[in-house]
Amino acid sequence: MKSCRGKMGAALSDRVYRKLYRRIVTGKLKPGQRITELQIAKSEGVSQAPVREALKRLAEDRLVDLIPRSGCYVCKLTHDEIAEIYDIRERLECLAMEYAFDKFDRKKIEGLREKFHKCLNLKGKGFTREELKLDSQLHTLIYETAGGKHLWDVLNRLHAKIEIFRTREAQASRAEIAIEHHIAILDAILTGKKNKALRLLENHIETSRKYVLSLFA
């Protein structure tokens, strides 16, 4: 019985975590906004225990701040923090591309390239959702092909913040620009042009950095 209850509690906590994660990433919960266990428990129809566990996970993702005797607040992103994250991301993703370049599965690269082209024909929210999904797939493919466990661990810690930036860009109708960048990167990989792929990846991340910094200015 205890085992079943434990699994049920974990499932409830995971459900609450995923909902809050998505609300923060999409901006429905604003930076600095207070989140209360009781409020979330009531809205989700659960006890406060799974909510508490979900908030702990979000704190580990650095999406919320748990302040003793004050409460839980959605993290605010400063200009310096955003710039630092992009500096780290650019260096590590380019390093991952170097590790991965000669190991890419050509069929996977061709398949992903085709999906990006098809995405350009979609409209509205369907286009934005698909672009975000493919964006994540491309960067994950680079990390996984690189095969560096420690590299993956560091990049994974930044995942939540990077997803916030990607979502903000997509919401600002810049998804088409991102797709063009990604197709160019995939073309460089398919033609074996390593230096070009690295240069295009750097340019893609730098373009994103400048735009996101303008959004959070």
mmCIF file of C-alpha atoms in Angstrom:
data_model
loop_
_atom_site.group_PDB
_atom_site.id
_atom_site.type_symbol
_atom_site.label_atom_id
_atom_site.label_comp_id
_atom_site.label_asym_id
_atom_site.label_seq_id
_atom_site.Cartn_x
_atom_site.Cartn_y
_atom_site.Cartn_z
ATOM 1 C CA MET A 1 0.000 0.000 0.000
ATOM 2 C CA LYS A 2 2.784 2.416 0.891
ATOM 3 C CA SER A 3 4.469 1.676 -2.424
ATOM 4 C CA CYS A 4 1.271 2.508 -4.348
ATOM 5 C CA ARG A 5 0.804 5.710 -2.386
ATOM 6 C CA GLY A 6 4.416 6.646 -3.024
ATOM 7 C CA LYS A 7 4.025 6.116 -6.775
ATOM 8 C CA MET A 8 0.766 8.068 -6.790
ATOM 9 C CA GLY A 9 2.386 10.954 -4.914
ATOM 10 C CA ALA A 10 5.314 10.992 -7.325
ATOM 11 C CA ALA A 11 2.931 11.008 -10.299
ATOM 12 C CA LEU A 12 0.933 13.906 -8.847
ATOM 13 C CA SER A 13 4.105 15.833 -8.085
ATOM 14 C CA ASP A 14 5.371 15.262 -11.628
ATOM 15 C CA ARG A 15 2.054 16.451 -13.090
ATOM 16 C CA VAL A 16 2.147 19.653 -11.025
ATOM 17 C CA TYR A 17 5.836 20.167 -11.873
ATOM 18 C CA ARG A 18 5.230 19.871 -15.614
ATOM 19 C CA LYS A 19 2.279 22.288 -15.517
ATOM 20 C CA LEU A 20 4.157 24.905 -13.500
ATOM 21 C CA TYR A 21 7.285 24.430 -15.633
ATOM 22 C CA ARG A 22 5.272 25.115 -18.795
ATOM 23 C CA ARG A 23 3.552 28.163 -17.267
ATOM 24 C CA ILE A 24 6.883 29.665 -16.268
ATOM 25 C CA VAL A 25 8.591 28.914 -19.581
ATOM 26 C CA THR A 26 5.725 30.395 -21.620
ATOM 27 C CA GLY A 27 5.503 33.476 -19.407
ATOM 28 C CA LYS A 28 2.042 32.779 -17.991
ATOM 29 C CA LEU A 29 3.679 32.976 -14.576
ATOM 30 C CA LYS A 30 5.657 36.205 -14.558
ATOM 31 C CA PRO A 31 9.141 36.833 -13.123
ATOM 32 C CA GLY A 32 8.785 37.855 -9.478
ATOM 33 C CA GLN A 33 5.262 36.427 -9.217
ATOM 34 C CA ARG A 34 4.533 34.661 -5.923
ATOM 35 C CA ILE A 35 3.416 31.025 -6.021
ATOM 36 C CA THR A 36 1.686 29.544 -2.978
ATOM 37 C CA GLU A 37 1.397 25.844 -2.228
ATOM 38 C CA LEU A 38 -2.227 26.235 -1.126
ATOM 39 C CA GLN A 39 -3.262 28.107 -4.260
ATOM 40 C CA ILE A 40 -1.684 25.528 -6.586
ATOM 41 C CA ALA A 41 -3.023 22.604 -4.525
ATOM 42 C CA LYS A 42 -6.577 23.959 -4.816
ATOM 43 C CA SER A 43 -6.326 24.677 -8.545
ATOM 44 C CA GLU A 44 -4.876 21.204 -9.274
ATOM 45 C CA GLY A 45 -7.119 19.321 -6.839
ATOM 46 C CA VAL A 46 -4.214 17.798 -4.895
ATOM 47 C CA SER A 47 -2.759 18.050 -1.393
ATOM 48 C CA GLN A 48 0.103 20.434 -0.650
ATOM 49 C CA ALA A 49 2.702 17.640 -0.405
ATOM 50 C CA PRO A 50 3.077 16.989 -4.190
ATOM 51 C CA VAL A 51 3.049 20.743 -4.802
ATOM 52 C CA ARG A 52 5.901 21.164 -2.314
ATOM 53 C CA GLU A 53 7.936 18.504 -4.125
ATOM 54 C CA ALA A 54 7.212 20.105 -7.500
ATOM 55 C CA LEU A 55 8.389 23.488 -6.236
ATOM 56 C CA LYS A 56 11.619 21.921 -4.960
ATOM 57 C CA ARG A 57 12.288 20.548 -8.445
ATOM 58 C CA LEU A 58 11.582 23.937 -10.011
ATOM 59 C CA ALA A 59 14.022 25.489 -7.551
ATOM 60 C CA GLU A 60 16.654 22.956 -8.689
ATOM 61 C CA ASP A 61 15.953 24.102 -12.262
ATOM 62 C CA ARG A 62 16.459 27.662 -10.974
ATOM 63 C CA LEU A 63 13.029 28.639 -12.239
ATOM 64 C CA VAL A 64 11.765 29.615 -8.779
ATOM 65 C CA ASP A 65 13.324 31.004 -5.610
ATOM 66 C CA LEU A 66 12.277 29.426 -2.296
ATOM 67 C CA ILE A 67 12.796 32.143 0.299
ATOM 68 C CA PRO A 68 12.498 31.125 3.979
ATOM 69 C CA ARG A 69 9.654 32.871 5.869
ATOM 70 C CA SER A 70 8.641 34.642 2.673
ATOM 71 C CA GLY A 71 7.529 32.115 0.065
ATOM 72 C CA CYS A 72 8.129 30.931 -3.479
ATOM 73 C CA TYR A 73 8.697 33.360 -6.345
ATOM 74 C CA VAL A 74 9.288 32.946 -10.075
ATOM 75 C CA CYS A 75 12.934 33.783 -10.738
ATOM 76 C CA LYS A 76 13.786 37.086 -12.347
ATOM 77 C CA LEU A 77 16.366 37.047 -15.134
ATOM 78 C CA THR A 78 18.936 39.825 -15.101
ATOM 79 C CA HIS A 79 20.813 41.144 -18.130
ATOM 80 C CA ASP A 80 24.099 39.776 -16.763
ATOM 81 C CA GLU A 81 22.619 36.325 -16.079
ATOM 82 C CA ILE A 82 21.192 36.063 -19.595
ATOM 83 C CA ALA A 83 24.510 37.143 -21.128
ATOM 84 C CA GLU A 84 26.377 34.605 -18.985
ATOM 85 C CA ILE A 85 24.033 31.758 -19.982
ATOM 86 C CA TYR A 86 24.491 32.581 -23.652
ATOM 87 C CA ASP A 87 28.284 32.744 -23.270
ATOM 88 C CA ILE A 88 28.287 29.274 -21.697
ATOM 89 C CA ARG A 89 25.795 27.919 -24.213
ATOM 90 C CA GLU A 90 27.763 29.181 -27.218
ATOM 91 C CA ARG A 91 31.052 27.712 -26.051
ATOM 92 C CA LEU A 92 29.601 24.358 -24.999
ATOM 93 C CA GLU A 93 27.325 23.883 -28.016
ATOM 94 C CA CYS A 94 30.182 24.641 -30.393
ATOM 95 C CA LEU A 95 32.351 22.177 -28.460
ATOM 96 C CA ALA A 96 29.548 19.611 -28.742
ATOM 97 C CA MET A 97 29.355 20.251 -32.505
ATOM 98 C CA GLU A 98 33.103 19.616 -32.805
ATOM 99 C CA TYR A 99 32.814 16.338 -30.897
ATOM 100 C CA ALA A 100 29.750 15.251 -32.873
ATOM 101 C CA PHE A 101 30.549 16.368 -36.412
ATOM 102 C CA ASP A 102 32.173 13.187 -37.729
ATOM 103 C CA LYS A 103 29.719 10.935 -35.881
ATOM 104 C CA PHE A 104 26.354 12.255 -37.079
ATOM 105 C CA ASP A 105 23.868 9.741 -38.482
ATOM 106 C CA ARG A 106 23.261 11.119 -41.983
ATOM 107 C CA LYS A 107 19.721 9.712 -42.161
ATOM 108 C CA LYS A 108 18.772 11.475 -38.924
ATOM 109 C CA ILE A 109 20.195 14.767 -40.201
ATOM 110 C CA GLU A 110 18.356 14.422 -43.530
ATOM 111 C CA GLY A 111 15.124 13.493 -41.753
ATOM 112 C CA LEU A 112 15.357 16.471 -39.417
ATOM 113 C CA ARG A 113 16.124 18.808 -42.309
ATOM 114 C CA GLU A 114 12.995 17.579 -44.125
ATOM 115 C CA LYS A 115 10.889 18.182 -41.000
ATOM 116 C CA PHE A 116 12.148 21.768 -40.767
ATOM 117 C CA HIS A 117 11.179 22.387 -44.409
ATOM 118 C CA LYS A 118 7.701 20.930 -43.803
ATOM 119 C CA CYS A 119 7.330 23.092 -40.709
ATOM 120 C CA LEU A 120 7.629 26.219 -42.867
ATOM 121 C CA ASN A 121 4.270 25.301 -44.454
ATOM 122 C CA LEU A 122 2.431 25.257 -41.123
ATOM 123 C CA LYS A 123 0.585 28.256 -39.718
ATOM 124 C CA GLY A 124 -0.371 29.748 -36.362
ATOM 125 C CA LYS A 125 0.225 27.936 -33.083
ATOM 126 C CA GLY A 126 0.877 24.660 -34.875
ATOM 127 C CA PHE A 127 3.880 26.257 -36.592
ATOM 128 C CA THR A 128 5.266 27.634 -33.329
ATOM 129 C CA ARG A 129 4.820 24.350 -31.453
ATOM 130 C CA GLU A 130 6.471 22.338 -34.226
ATOM 131 C CA GLU A 131 9.387 24.770 -34.550
ATOM 132 C CA LEU A 132 10.079 24.611 -30.810
ATOM 133 C CA LYS A 133 9.934 20.807 -30.889
ATOM 134 C CA LEU A 134 12.320 20.578 -33.861
ATOM 135 C CA ASP A 135 14.645 23.189 -32.345
ATOM 136 C CA SER A 136 14.947 21.048 -29.232
ATOM 137 C CA GLN A 137 15.453 17.887 -31.320
ATOM 138 C CA LEU A 138 18.340 19.417 -33.275
ATOM 139 C CA HIS A 139 20.239 20.671 -30.242
ATOM 140 C CA THR A 140 19.603 17.419 -28.366
ATOM 141 C CA LEU A 141 20.900 15.448 -31.372
ATOM 142 C CA ILE A 142 24.116 17.475 -31.294
ATOM 143 C CA TYR A 143 24.582 16.901 -27.534
ATOM 144 C CA GLU A 144 23.792 13.188 -27.697
ATOM 145 C CA THR A 145 25.998 12.562 -30.734
ATOM 146 C CA ALA A 146 28.865 14.415 -29.053
ATOM 147 C CA GLY A 147 28.684 11.765 -26.339
ATOM 148 C CA GLY A 148 30.357 13.770 -23.580
ATOM 149 C CA LYS A 149 28.620 12.950 -20.286
ATOM 150 C CA HIS A 150 30.011 15.951 -18.422
ATOM 151 C CA LEU A 151 29.246 18.259 -21.338
ATOM 152 C CA TRP A 152 25.649 16.973 -21.367
ATOM 153 C CA ASP A 153 25.340 17.440 -17.595
ATOM 154 C CA VAL A 154 26.371 21.095 -17.769
ATOM 155 C CA LEU A 155 24.132 21.886 -20.744
ATOM 156 C CA ASN A 156 21.230 20.058 -19.121
ATOM 157 C CA ARG A 157 21.456 22.336 -16.071
ATOM 158 C CA LEU A 158 20.881 25.303 -18.366
ATOM 159 C CA HIS A 159 18.035 23.597 -20.239
ATOM 160 C CA ALA A 160 15.137 25.293 -18.437
ATOM 161 C CA LYS A 161 16.526 28.807 -18.924
ATOM 162 C CA ILE A 162 17.393 28.125 -22.563
ATOM 163 C CA GLU A 163 13.844 26.876 -23.142
ATOM 164 C CA ILE A 164 12.504 30.165 -21.760
ATOM 165 C CA PHE A 165 14.613 32.066 -24.291
ATOM 166 C CA ARG A 166 13.546 29.832 -27.196
ATOM 167 C CA THR A 167 9.882 30.178 -26.268
ATOM 168 C CA ARG A 168 10.092 33.964 -26.012
ATOM 169 C CA GLU A 169 11.676 34.144 -29.456
ATOM 170 C CA ALA A 170 9.048 31.860 -30.988
ATOM 171 C CA GLN A 171 6.256 33.897 -29.380
ATOM 172 C CA ALA A 172 7.788 37.012 -30.940
ATOM 173 C CA SER A 173 7.344 35.535 -34.451
ATOM 174 C CA ARG A 174 11.045 34.806 -34.910
ATOM 175 C CA ALA A 175 10.540 31.073 -35.399
ATOM 176 C CA GLU A 176 10.950 31.341 -39.179
ATOM 177 C CA ILE A 177 14.368 32.964 -38.747
ATOM 178 C CA ALA A 178 15.397 30.133 -36.394
ATOM 179 C CA ILE A 179 14.270 27.524 -38.941
ATOM 180 C CA GLU A 180 16.373 29.146 -41.671
ATOM 181 C CA HIS A 181 19.378 29.071 -39.339
ATOM 182 C CA HIS A 182 18.806 25.429 -38.482
ATOM 183 C CA ILE A 183 18.409 24.335 -42.098
ATOM 184 C CA ALA A 184 21.672 26.092 -42.975
ATOM 185 C CA ILE A 185 23.445 24.295 -40.096
ATOM 186 C CA LEU A 186 22.046 20.936 -41.237
ATOM 187 C CA ASP A 187 23.121 21.650 -44.833
ATOM 188 C CA ALA A 188 26.667 22.361 -43.646
ATOM 189 C CA ILE A 189 26.713 19.070 -41.716
ATOM 190 C CA LEU A 190 25.444 17.121 -44.734
ATOM 191 C CA THR A 191 28.087 18.635 -47.022
ATOM 192 C CA GLY A 192 30.857 17.956 -44.519
ATOM 193 C CA LYS A 193 31.710 21.630 -43.923
ATOM 194 C CA LYS A 194 32.675 21.599 -40.266
ATOM 195 C CA ASN A 195 34.012 25.148 -39.975
ATOM 196 C CA LYS A 196 30.915 26.507 -41.714
ATOM 197 C CA ALA A 197 28.621 24.537 -39.385
ATOM 198 C CA LEU A 198 30.463 25.947 -36.366
ATOM 199 C CA ARG A 199 30.290 29.482 -37.749
ATOM 200 C CA LEU A 200 26.558 29.151 -38.474
ATOM 201 C CA LEU A 201 25.899 27.742 -34.994
ATOM 202 C CA GLU A 202 27.807 30.618 -33.388
ATOM 203 C CA ASN A 203 25.852 33.116 -35.490
ATOM 204 C CA HIS A 204 22.541 31.460 -34.589
ATOM 205 C CA ILE A 205 23.258 31.638 -30.853
ATOM 206 C CA GLU A 206 24.632 35.191 -31.087
ATOM 207 C CA THR A 207 21.538 36.377 -32.991
ATOM 208 C CA SER A 208 19.348 34.784 -30.337
ATOM 209 C CA ARG A 209 21.387 36.371 -27.542
ATOM 210 C CA LYS A 210 20.983 39.888 -28.938
ATOM 211 C CA TYR A 211 17.243 39.509 -29.406
ATOM 212 C CA VAL A 212 16.571 37.927 -26.006
ATOM 213 C CA LEU A 213 18.633 40.604 -24.250
ATOM 214 C CA SER A 214 16.474 43.235 -25.967
ATOM 215 C CA LEU A 215 13.326 41.486 -24.678
ATOM 216 C CA PHE A 216 14.575 41.472 -21.078
ATOM 217 C CA ALA A 217 16.111 44.941 -21.174
#
